[in-house]
PDB file of C-alpha atoms and ligand atoms in Angstrom:
ATOM      1  CA  MET A   1      27.687   7.129   8.696  1.00 59.00           C
ATOM      2  CA  GLU A   2      31.345   8.865   9.783  1.00 58.00           C
ATOM      3  CA  ASP A   3      30.571  12.130   8.112  1.00 71.00           C
ATOM      4  CA  PHE A   4      27.396  12.293   9.740  1.00 73.00           C
ATOM      5  CA  ALA A   5      27.791  15.319  12.814  1.00 75.00           C
ATOM      6  CA  ALA A   6      24.756  15.535  14.401  1.00 77.00           C
ATOM      7  CA  ASP A   7      24.363  14.782  17.866  1.00 83.00           C
ATOM      8  CA  PRO A   8      21.619  12.421  19.406  1.00 86.00           C
ATOM      9  CA  SER A   9      20.420  15.108  21.707  1.00 86.00           C
ATOM     10  CA  HIS A  10      19.657  17.181  19.219  1.00 85.00           C
ATOM     11  CA  PRO A  11      15.570  17.168  19.252  1.00 82.00           C
ATOM     12  CA  ARG A  12      15.727  16.752  15.571  1.00 87.00           C
ATOM     13  CA  TYR A  13      18.085  14.220  15.812  1.00 89.00           C
ATOM     14  CA  ASP A  14      16.542  11.200  14.032  1.00 89.00           C
ATOM     15  CA  SER A  15      14.410  13.487  10.693  1.00 92.00           C
ATOM     16  CA  LEU A  16      18.435  14.854  10.386  1.00 93.00           C
ATOM     17  CA  LEU A  17      19.629  11.323  10.255  1.00 93.00           C
ATOM     18  CA  LYS A  18      17.226  10.521   7.594  1.00 95.00           C
ATOM     19  CA  ARG A  19      18.000  13.719   5.749  1.00 96.00           C
ATOM     20  CA  HIS A  20      21.581  12.695   5.880  1.00 95.00           C
ATOM     21  CA  LEU A  21      21.063   9.009   4.753  1.00 95.00           C
ATOM     22  CA  LEU A  22      19.129  10.325   1.728  1.00 97.00           C
ATOM     23  CA  GLU A  23      22.136  13.800   1.215  1.00 96.00           C
ATOM     24  CA  SER A  24      24.594  10.135   0.805  1.00 96.00           C
ATOM     25  CA  ALA A  25      21.951   8.022  -1.758  1.00 97.00           C
ATOM     26  CA  ALA A  26      21.331  11.338  -3.935  1.00 97.00           C
ATOM     27  CA  GLN A  27      25.273  11.471  -4.136  1.00 97.00           C
ATOM     28  CA  LYS A  28      25.416   7.866  -4.741  1.00 97.00           C
ATOM     29  CA  GLY A  29      23.060   8.212  -7.791  1.00 97.00           C
ATOM     30  CA  MET A  30      20.584   6.024  -6.253  1.00 97.00           C
ATOM     31  CA  LEU A  31      17.744   8.681  -5.938  1.00 96.00           C
ATOM     32  CA  ALA A  32      15.811  10.742  -9.026  1.00 92.00           C
ATOM     33  CA  GLU A  33      15.626  14.680  -8.729  1.00 91.00           C
ATOM     34  CA  SER A  34      12.331  14.931  -7.290  1.00 93.00           C
ATOM     35  CA  ALA A  35      13.160  12.346  -4.648  1.00 95.00           C
ATOM     36  CA  LEU A  36      14.210  14.845  -1.743  1.00 96.00           C
ATOM     37  CA  ILE A  37      10.602  17.288  -3.199  1.00 96.00           C
ATOM     38  CA  ALA A  38       8.777  13.515  -1.889  1.00 96.00           C
ATOM     39  CA  HIS A  39      10.561  13.029   1.616  1.00 97.00           C
ATOM     40  CA  GLY A  40       9.932  16.868   2.522  1.00 97.00           C
ATOM     41  CA  ARG A  41       6.620  15.916   1.303  1.00 96.00           C
ATOM     42  CA  GLY A  42       5.938  13.212   3.856  1.00 97.00           C
ATOM     43  CA  GLU A  43       8.256  15.064   6.074  1.00 96.00           C
ATOM     44  CA  ALA A  44       5.447  18.020   6.432  1.00 96.00           C
ATOM     45  CA  TYR A  45       2.736  14.443   7.335  1.00 96.00           C
ATOM     46  CA  ASP A  46       4.738  13.048  10.020  1.00 96.00           C
ATOM     47  CA  TYR A  47       4.923  16.172  12.053  1.00 93.00           C
ATOM     48  CA  LEU A  48       1.548  16.184  11.797  1.00 95.00           C
ATOM     49  CA  ILE A  49       1.036  12.830  13.029  1.00 96.00           C
ATOM     50  CA  GLY A  50       3.692  13.652  15.676  1.00 94.00           C
ATOM     51  CA  GLU A  51       5.930  11.712  14.274  1.00 95.00           C
ATOM     52  CA  LYS A  52       5.082   8.213  15.648  1.00 96.00           C
ATOM     53  CA  THR A  53       3.565   5.142  15.099  1.00 98.00           C
ATOM     54  CA  ILE A  54      -0.168   6.406  15.547  1.00 98.00           C
ATOM     55  CA  GLU A  55      -2.999   3.765  16.732  1.00 97.00           C
ATOM     56  CA  THR A  56      -4.298   3.450  12.883  1.00 97.00           C
ATOM     57  CA  ALA A  57      -1.234   2.653  11.816  1.00 98.00           C
ATOM     58  CA  MET A  58      -0.214   0.361  13.984  1.00 96.00           C
ATOM     59  CA  THR A  59      -3.303  -1.615  12.848  1.00 95.00           C
ATOM     60  CA  ALA A  60      -2.434  -1.237   8.797  1.00 97.00           C
ATOM     61  CA  THR A  61       0.874  -2.872   9.974  1.00 96.00           C
ATOM     62  CA  LYS A  62      -0.908  -5.782  11.582  1.00 94.00           C
ATOM     63  CA  HIS A  63      -3.389  -6.656   8.636  1.00 95.00           C
ATOM     64  CA  ALA A  64      -0.315  -5.867   6.385  1.00 96.00           C
ATOM     65  CA  LEU A  65       1.869  -8.757   8.312  1.00 95.00           C
ATOM     66  CA  TYR A  66      -0.804 -11.186   8.164  1.00 94.00           C
ATOM     67  CA  ARG A  67      -1.699 -11.052   4.595  1.00 95.00           C
ATOM     68  CA  LEU A  68       1.889 -11.134   3.565  1.00 96.00           C
ATOM     69  CA  LYS A  69       3.312 -14.228   5.820  1.00 95.00           C
ATOM     70  CA  ILE A  70      -0.236 -16.102   4.570  1.00 94.00           C
ATOM     71  CA  ALA A  71       0.292 -14.704   1.029  1.00 97.00           C
ATOM     72  CA  ASN A  72       1.653 -17.123  -1.745  1.00 98.00           C
ATOM     73  CA  ASN A  73       3.786 -15.205  -3.618  1.00 98.00           C
ATOM     74  CA  PRO A  74       4.747 -12.339  -1.095  1.00 98.00           C
ATOM     75  CA  VAL A  75       7.101  -9.807  -2.776  1.00 98.00           C
ATOM     76  CA  ILE A  76       7.953  -6.318  -1.422  1.00 98.00           C
ATOM     77  CA  SER A  77       8.740  -3.719  -4.247  1.00 98.00           C
ATOM     78  CA  VAL A  78      11.599  -1.298  -3.087  1.00 97.00           C
ATOM     79  CA  ASN A  79      12.233   2.405  -4.298  1.00 96.00           C
ATOM     80  CA  GLY A  80      15.337   4.919  -4.811  1.00 97.00           C
ATOM     81  CA  ASN A  81      13.714   6.859  -1.081  1.00 97.00           C
ATOM     82  CA  THR A  82      12.592   3.632   0.287  1.00 98.00           C
ATOM     83  CA  THR A  83      15.790   1.226  -0.265  1.00 98.00           C
ATOM     84  CA  ALA A  84      18.530   4.583   1.460  1.00 97.00           C
ATOM     85  CA  LEU A  85      16.117   4.476   4.493  1.00 98.00           C
ATOM     86  CA  ALA A  86      14.757   1.172   5.055  1.00 98.00           C
ATOM     87  CA  GLY A  87      16.559  -0.891   2.733  1.00 98.00           C
ATOM     88  CA  GLU A  88      18.311  -3.021   5.854  1.00 98.00           C
ATOM     89  CA  GLU A  89      15.300  -3.495   7.241  1.00 98.00           C
ATOM     90  CA  LEU A  90      13.231  -4.598   4.714  1.00 98.00           C
ATOM     91  CA  MET A  91      15.951  -7.194   3.113  1.00 98.00           C
ATOM     92  CA  LYS A  92      15.946  -8.672   6.965  1.00 98.00           C
ATOM     93  CA  LEU A  93      11.961  -8.423   6.210  1.00 98.00           C
ATOM     94  CA  ALA A  94      12.132 -10.485   2.421  1.00 98.00           C
ATOM     95  CA  SER A  95      14.062 -13.160   4.417  1.00 98.00           C
ATOM     96  CA  LEU A  96      11.714 -14.346   7.011  1.00 98.00           C
ATOM     97  CA  LEU A  97       9.241 -13.927   4.408  1.00 98.00           C
ATOM     98  CA  ASP A  98      11.354 -15.755   2.367  1.00 98.00           C
ATOM     99  CA  CYS A  99      10.087 -13.799  -0.554  1.00 98.00           C
ATOM    100  CA  PRO A 100      11.939 -11.469  -3.577  1.00 98.00           C
ATOM    101  CA  ILE A 101      12.558  -8.562  -3.191  1.00 98.00           C
ATOM    102  CA  GLU A 102      12.345  -6.217  -6.318  1.00 98.00           C
ATOM    103  CA  VAL A 103      13.835  -2.658  -7.369  1.00 97.00           C
ATOM    104  CA  ASN A 104      11.362  -1.405  -8.846  1.00 94.00           C
ATOM    105  CA  ILE A 105      11.554   2.947  -9.925  1.00 91.00           C
ATOM    106  CA  PHE A 106       9.566   5.583 -11.398  1.00 84.00           C
ATOM    107  CA  TYR A 107      12.462   7.067 -13.598  1.00 83.00           C
ATOM    108  CA  ARG A 108      13.986   4.050 -14.737  1.00 87.00           C
ATOM    109  CA  THR A 109      17.914   4.937 -15.830  1.00 91.00           C
ATOM    110  CA  PRO A 110      20.510   1.908 -16.440  1.00 93.00           C
ATOM    111  CA  GLU A 111      22.969   3.103 -13.742  1.00 95.00           C
ATOM    112  CA  ARG A 112      20.238   4.358 -10.967  1.00 96.00           C
ATOM    113  CA  MET A 113      19.090   0.369 -10.820  1.00 96.00           C
ATOM    114  CA  SER A 114      22.680  -1.023 -10.987  1.00 97.00           C
ATOM    115  CA  VAL A 115      23.480   1.727  -8.023  1.00 98.00           C
ATOM    116  CA  LEU A 116      20.145   0.506  -6.218  1.00 98.00           C
ATOM    117  CA  LEU A 117      20.517  -3.263  -7.097  1.00 98.00           C
ATOM    118  CA  ASN A 118      24.332  -3.206  -5.782  1.00 98.00           C
ATOM    119  CA  HIS A 119      23.493  -1.456  -2.465  1.00 98.00           C
ATOM    120  CA  LEU A 120      20.898  -4.630  -1.647  1.00 98.00           C
ATOM    121  CA  GLU A 121      23.496  -6.928  -2.685  1.00 98.00           C
ATOM    122  CA  GLU A 122      25.805  -5.407  -0.119  1.00 98.00           C
ATOM    123  CA  VAL A 123      23.152  -5.265   2.728  1.00 98.00           C
ATOM    124  CA  LYS A 124      22.780  -8.993   1.738  1.00 98.00           C
ATOM    125  CA  GLN A 125      25.669  -9.928   1.803  1.00 98.00           C
ATOM    126  CA  LYS A 126      26.633  -8.192   5.348  1.00 98.00           C
ATOM    127  CA  PHE A 127      23.819  -9.409   7.293  1.00 97.00           C
ATOM    128  CA  GLY A 128      24.323 -13.165   5.398  1.00 98.00           C
ATOM    129  CA  LEU A 129      20.833 -12.828   4.402  1.00 98.00           C
ATOM    130  CA  ASN A 130      19.145 -16.194   1.614  1.00 97.00           C
ATOM    131  CA  VAL A 131      17.492 -12.998  -0.522  1.00 98.00           C
ATOM    132  CA  GLU A 132      16.346 -12.893  -4.525  1.00 98.00           C
ATOM    133  CA  ILE A 133      16.807  -9.208  -5.205  1.00 98.00           C
ATOM    134  CA  LEU A 134      14.663  -8.678  -8.296  1.00 98.00           C
ATOM    135  CA  GLY A 135      15.136  -5.924 -10.766  1.00 97.00           C
ATOM    136  CA  ALA A 136      18.060  -6.192 -13.147  1.00 96.00           C
ATOM    137  CA  SER A 137      16.474  -7.608 -16.069  1.00 94.00           C
ATOM    138  CA  PRO A 138      12.728  -6.922 -15.980  1.00 96.00           C
ATOM    139  CA  ASP A 139      10.448  -9.514 -18.353  1.00 96.00           C
ATOM    140  CA  ALA A 140       6.832  -8.768 -17.724  1.00 97.00           C
ATOM    141  CA  ARG A 141       4.809  -5.390 -17.862  1.00 97.00           C
ATOM    142  CA  ILE A 142       2.103  -3.915 -15.389  1.00 97.00           C
ATOM    143  CA  PRO A 143      -1.278  -3.877 -17.791  1.00 97.00           C
ATOM    144  CA  GLY A 144      -2.296  -0.466 -17.933  1.00 95.00           C
ATOM    145  CA  LEU A 145       0.805   1.768 -17.689  1.00 94.00           C
ATOM    146  CA  GLU A 146       3.025   3.048 -20.705  1.00 91.00           C
ATOM    147  CA  GLY A 147       6.475   3.609 -20.877  1.00 88.00           C
ATOM    148  CA  PRO A 148       9.215   2.388 -18.625  1.00 86.00           C
ATOM    149  CA  ARG A 149       7.702   2.534 -15.472  1.00 87.00           C
ATOM    150  CA  ALA A 150       5.167  -0.650 -16.607  1.00 94.00           C
ATOM    151  CA  LYS A 151       8.372  -3.272 -16.041  1.00 95.00           C
ATOM    152  CA  CYS A 152       8.112  -5.369 -13.802  1.00 97.00           C
ATOM    153  CA  CYS A 153      10.336  -8.917 -12.951  1.00 98.00           C
ATOM    154  CA  HIS A 154       7.542 -11.585 -14.286  1.00 98.00           C
ATOM    155  CA  ASN A 155       8.648 -14.186 -10.703  1.00 97.00           C
ATOM    156  CA  GLY A 156       8.270 -10.783  -8.217  1.00 98.00           C
ATOM    157  CA  ILE A 157       5.894  -7.897  -8.711  1.00 98.00           C
ATOM    158  CA  PHE A 158       3.538  -9.425 -11.938  1.00 98.00           C
ATOM    159  CA  LEU A 159       3.440 -12.985 -10.243  1.00 98.00           C
ATOM    160  CA  SER A 160       2.698 -12.049  -6.576  1.00 98.00           C
ATOM    161  CA  ASP A 161      -0.560 -12.069  -4.743  1.00 98.00           C
ATOM    162  CA  VAL A 162       0.449  -9.740  -2.318  1.00 98.00           C
ATOM    163  CA  ILE A 163       2.799  -6.896  -2.568  1.00 98.00           C
ATOM    164  CA  LEU A 164       3.937  -4.441   0.000  1.00 98.00           C
ATOM    165  CA  VAL A 165       4.943  -0.716  -2.201  1.00 97.00           C
ATOM    166  CA  PRO A 166       6.253   1.759   0.218  1.00 96.00           C
ATOM    167  CA  LEU A 167       6.082   5.577  -0.983  1.00 94.00           C
ATOM    168  CA  GLU A 168       4.569   4.099  -4.884  1.00 87.00           C
ATOM    169  CA  ASP A 169       2.682   6.654  -6.949  1.00 88.00           C
ATOM    170  CA  GLY A 170      -0.667   6.534  -7.046  1.00 90.00           C
ATOM    171  CA  ASP A 171      -1.416   5.299 -10.820  1.00 92.00           C
ATOM    172  CA  ARG A 172       1.214   2.778 -10.426  1.00 93.00           C
ATOM    173  CA  CYS A 173      -0.672   1.523  -6.999  1.00 95.00           C
ATOM    174  CA  GLU A 174      -3.915   1.566  -9.166  1.00 95.00           C
ATOM    175  CA  ALA A 175      -2.477  -0.573 -12.156  1.00 97.00           C
ATOM    176  CA  LEU A 176      -1.169  -3.027  -9.108  1.00 97.00           C
ATOM    177  CA  VAL A 177      -4.723  -3.592  -7.299  1.00 97.00           C
ATOM    178  CA  ALA A 178      -6.195  -3.689 -11.057  1.00 97.00           C
ATOM    179  CA  MET A 179      -4.279  -6.980 -11.034  1.00 98.00           C
ATOM    180  CA  GLY A 180      -5.950  -8.269  -8.275  1.00 98.00           C
ATOM    181  CA  LYS A 181      -3.068  -8.008  -5.947  1.00 98.00           C
ATOM    182  CA  THR A 182      -3.528  -6.880  -2.544  1.00 98.00           C
ATOM    183  CA  VAL A 183      -1.114  -3.884  -2.120  1.00 98.00           C
ATOM    184  CA  ILE A 184      -0.223  -2.774   1.075  1.00 98.00           C
ATOM    185  CA  VAL A 185       1.300   1.153   0.935  1.00 98.00           C
ATOM    186  CA  VAL A 186       2.850   2.778   3.471  1.00 98.00           C
ATOM    187  CA  ASP A 187       2.628   6.900   2.611  1.00 98.00           C
ATOM    188  CA  LEU A 188       2.576   9.375   5.572  1.00 98.00           C
ATOM    189  CA  ASN A 189      -0.164  11.414   3.777  1.00 97.00           C
ATOM    190  CA  PRO A 190      -3.162   9.716   3.925  1.00 97.00           C
ATOM    191  CA  LEU A 191      -4.816  12.212   1.262  1.00 97.00           C
ATOM    192  CA  SER A 192      -2.384  10.862  -1.405  1.00 96.00           C
ATOM    193  CA  ARG A 193      -3.608   8.841  -4.199  1.00 95.00           C
ATOM    194  CA  SER A 194      -1.717   5.957  -3.811  1.00 96.00           C
ATOM    195  CA  ALA A 195      -3.189   6.103   0.251  1.00 97.00           C
ATOM    196  CA  LYS A 196      -6.826   5.563  -1.261  1.00 97.00           C
ATOM    197  CA  MET A 197      -6.190   3.143  -3.812  1.00 96.00           C
ATOM    198  CA  GLY A 198      -4.627   0.960  -1.406  1.00 97.00           C
ATOM    199  CA  SER A 199      -5.910  -2.492  -0.097  1.00 97.00           C
ATOM    200  CA  ILE A 200      -4.497  -1.627   3.363  1.00 97.00           C
ATOM    201  CA  THR A 201      -2.091   1.600   3.945  1.00 98.00           C
ATOM    202  CA  ILE A 202       0.031   2.886   6.489  1.00 98.00           C
ATOM    203  CA  VAL A 203       0.131   6.148   6.776  1.00 98.00           C
ATOM    204  CA  ASP A 204       3.371   5.789   9.094  1.00 98.00           C
ATOM    205  CA  GLU A 205       6.935   6.391   8.082  1.00 98.00           C
ATOM    206  CA  ILE A 206       8.905   3.815   6.004  1.00 98.00           C
ATOM    207  CA  THR A 207      11.683   3.630   8.614  1.00 98.00           C
ATOM    208  CA  ARG A 208       9.048   2.596  11.517  1.00 98.00           C
ATOM    209  CA  VAL A 209       6.579   0.970   9.279  1.00 98.00           C
ATOM    210  CA  ALA A 210       9.938  -1.370   8.385  1.00 98.00           C
ATOM    211  CA  LYS A 211      11.472  -1.792  12.202  1.00 98.00           C
ATOM    212  CA  ASN A 212       8.233  -2.895  13.219  1.00 97.00           C
ATOM    213  CA  LEU A 213       7.736  -5.430  10.962  1.00 97.00           C
ATOM    214  CA  VAL A 214      10.648  -7.158  11.986  1.00 98.00           C
ATOM    215  CA  SER A 215       9.961  -6.868  15.477  1.00 96.00           C
ATOM    216  CA  MET A 216       6.446  -8.271  15.423  1.00 94.00           C
ATOM    217  CA  PHE A 217       7.422 -11.338  12.740  1.00 94.00           C
ATOM    218  CA  GLU A 218       7.401 -13.552  15.284  1.00 87.00           C
ATOM    219  CA  ASP A 219       4.610 -12.984  17.519  1.00 83.00           C
ATOM    220  CA  PRO A 220       1.529 -14.530  16.687  1.00 68.00           C
ATOM    221  CA  GLU A 221      -0.631 -12.127  19.196  1.00 69.00           C
ATOM    222  CA  GLU A 222       0.443  -9.671  17.145  1.00 65.00           C
ATOM    223  CA  VAL A 223      -1.176 -10.264  13.735  1.00 68.00           C
ATOM    224  CA  LEU A 224      -5.135  -9.798  13.309  1.00 73.00           C
ATOM    225  CA  GLN A 225      -7.053 -12.299  11.228  1.00 72.00           C
ATOM    226  CA  LEU A 226      -9.825  -9.551  10.541  1.00 79.00           C
ATOM    227  CA  PRO A 227     -11.460  -7.715   7.603  1.00 86.00           C
ATOM    228  CA  PHE A 228      -9.340  -4.440   7.005  1.00 93.00           C
ATOM    229  CA  ASP A 229     -11.419  -1.899   6.200  1.00 96.00           C
ATOM    230  CA  ASN A 230      -8.920   0.656   4.720  1.00 97.00           C
ATOM    231  CA  ASP A 231     -11.357   3.376   3.969  1.00 98.00           C
ATOM    232  CA  ASN A 232     -12.468   3.544   7.536  1.00 98.00           C
ATOM    233  CA  ASN A 233      -8.461   3.385   8.517  1.00 98.00           C
ATOM    234  CA  LEU A 234      -7.641   6.235   6.647  1.00 98.00           C
ATOM    235  CA  ARG A 235     -10.561   7.745   7.753  1.00 98.00           C
ATOM    236  CA  LEU A 236      -9.584   7.483  11.763  1.00 98.00           C
ATOM    237  CA  THR A 237      -6.537   9.055  10.704  1.00 98.00           C
ATOM    238  CA  LEU A 238      -7.474  12.052   9.570  1.00 98.00           C
ATOM    239  CA  LYS A 239      -9.948  12.098  12.676  1.00 98.00           C
ATOM    240  CA  HIS A 240      -6.644  11.561  14.833  1.00 97.00           C
ATOM    241  CA  ILE A 241      -4.668  14.371  12.785  1.00 97.00           C
ATOM    242  CA  ASN A 242      -7.602  16.642  12.912  1.00 97.00           C
ATOM    243  CA  GLN A 243      -7.911  16.067  16.885  1.00 96.00           C
ATOM    244  CA  SER A 244      -4.363  16.859  17.643  1.00 93.00           C
ATOM    245  CA  LEU A 245      -4.942  20.181  15.619  1.00 94.00           C
ATOM    246  CA  VAL A 246      -8.030  20.410  17.993  1.00 95.00           C
ATOM    247  CA  GLU A 247      -5.993  19.984  21.052  1.00 92.00           C
ATOM    248  CA  LEU A 248      -2.808  21.872  19.696  1.00 89.00           C
ATOM    249  CA  SER A 249      -4.714  25.282  18.992  1.00 92.00           C
ATOM    250  CA  SER A 250      -7.290  25.360  21.810  1.00 90.00           C
TER     251      SER A 250
HETATM  252  P1  LIG B   1      -0.225  10.667  -5.496  1.00 70.48           P
HETATM  253  O1  LIG B   1      -1.310  11.381  -4.873  1.00 70.48           O
HETATM  254  O2  LIG B   1       0.172   9.855  -6.557  1.00 70.48           O
HETATM  255  O3  LIG B   1      -0.044   9.502  -4.241  1.00 70.48           O
HETATM  256  P2  LIG B   1       1.715  11.701  -3.813  1.00 70.48           P
HETATM  257  O4  LIG B   1       1.485  13.065  -2.598  1.00 70.48           O
HETATM  258  O5  LIG B   1       2.214  10.458  -2.866  1.00 70.48           O
HETATM  259  O6  LIG B   1       1.465  11.458  -5.055  1.00 70.48           O
HETATM  260  P3  LIG B   1       4.558  11.079  -4.730  1.00 70.48           P
HETATM  261  O7  LIG B   1       5.918  11.855  -5.055  1.00 70.48           O
HETATM  262  O8  LIG B   1       4.253  10.230  -5.515  1.00 70.48           O
HETATM  263  O9  LIG B   1       3.524  12.057  -4.253  1.00 70.48           O
HETATM  264  O10 LIG B   1       4.585  10.093  -3.733  1.00 70.48           O
HETATM  265  C1  LIG B   1       5.790  10.105  -1.939  1.00 70.48           C
HETATM  266  C2  LIG B   1       4.055  10.223  -1.165  1.00 70.48           C
HETATM  267  O11 LIG B   1       5.424   9.483  -0.245  1.00 70.48           O
HETATM  268  C3  LIG B   1       4.294  11.411  -0.219  1.00 70.48           C
HETATM  269  O12 LIG B   1       2.853  11.262  -0.301  1.00 70.48           O
HETATM  270  C4  LIG B   1       5.035  10.979   1.201  1.00 70.48           C
HETATM  271  O13 LIG B   1       3.740  11.477   1.944  1.00 70.48           O
HETATM  272  C5  LIG B   1       5.227   9.913   1.199  1.00 70.48           C
HETATM  273  N1  LIG B   1       6.690   9.674   1.320  1.00 70.48           N
HETATM  274  C6  LIG B   1       7.952  10.682   1.410  1.00 70.48           C
HETATM  275  N2  LIG B   1       8.836  10.507   2.704  1.00 70.48           N
HETATM  276  C7  LIG B   1       8.123   9.104   3.022  1.00 70.48           C
HETATM  277  C8  LIG B   1       8.668   8.478   4.688  1.00 70.48           C
HETATM  278  N3  LIG B   1       9.485   8.128   4.965  1.00 70.48           N
HETATM  279  N4  LIG B   1       8.179   7.274   4.890  1.00 70.48           N
HETATM  280  C9  LIG B   1       6.781   7.194   4.303  1.00 70.48           C
HETATM  281  N5  LIG B   1       6.184   8.186   3.888  1.00 70.48           N
HETATM  282  C10 LIG B   1       6.788   8.802   2.475  1.00 70.48           C
HETATM  283 MG1  LIG B   2       1.573   8.248  -3.726  1.00 70.48          MG
END
């Protein structure tokens, strides 16, 4: 982060830092060309929720953590943006959950895969984590998807019963749900197909979500065992946004 010059007192410091992380990731070849556009869409929604973890997001995060903890075969699936922004925290979460992390990208090229896998390997060494990093040799397919984006690892995504899959494309999310998995989506846009398709959708920014999951991990008080109604939680999220806009405009 040597080349990041913004002052921490800058009102948009966090946002500038995330952009910088993504710029560096793009230079290293970690991102698809549309990655910065996808981030921009997320930023716009983050403004609408106030750039903080709102109550409905915290409820979804607690449920997600509970489901991950009681899963038989949990897995964390990461793409380029997620790896760049939250690779460290999600590797720590994988270590806590004792589950694999699988690099699974929409626009799969051998070069991008290897840069992403190397990045996670460096995080693993840096923190001395015992985490299986999957994705190098996909040996299974997600039914219902065509082409390279169906590829996945048998011992990771394919066999998983609960999958944390931030910033996922709506189609693939739907295909994972159709496989009978509990699909935990992280998406700042409560209107996206992914958000609507997910079993548990956390409408929050991925770096905040990853930090929350790690920090709440040891705290049994933070885990909810009640059933979770995703459609209702999304409705409450939209109400929150609506209410904030009403207040701001009155
Ligand atoms: P679909 O309707 O198929 O789900 P989409 O609107 O989700 O499509 P994509 O480009 O597939 O579009 O995914 C990007 C999504 O990720 C956007 O909805 C955006 O809100 C969200 N997003 C981008 N950056 C972040 C981030 N840092 N944290 C959380 N969500 C993010
Ligand atoms: Mg999506």
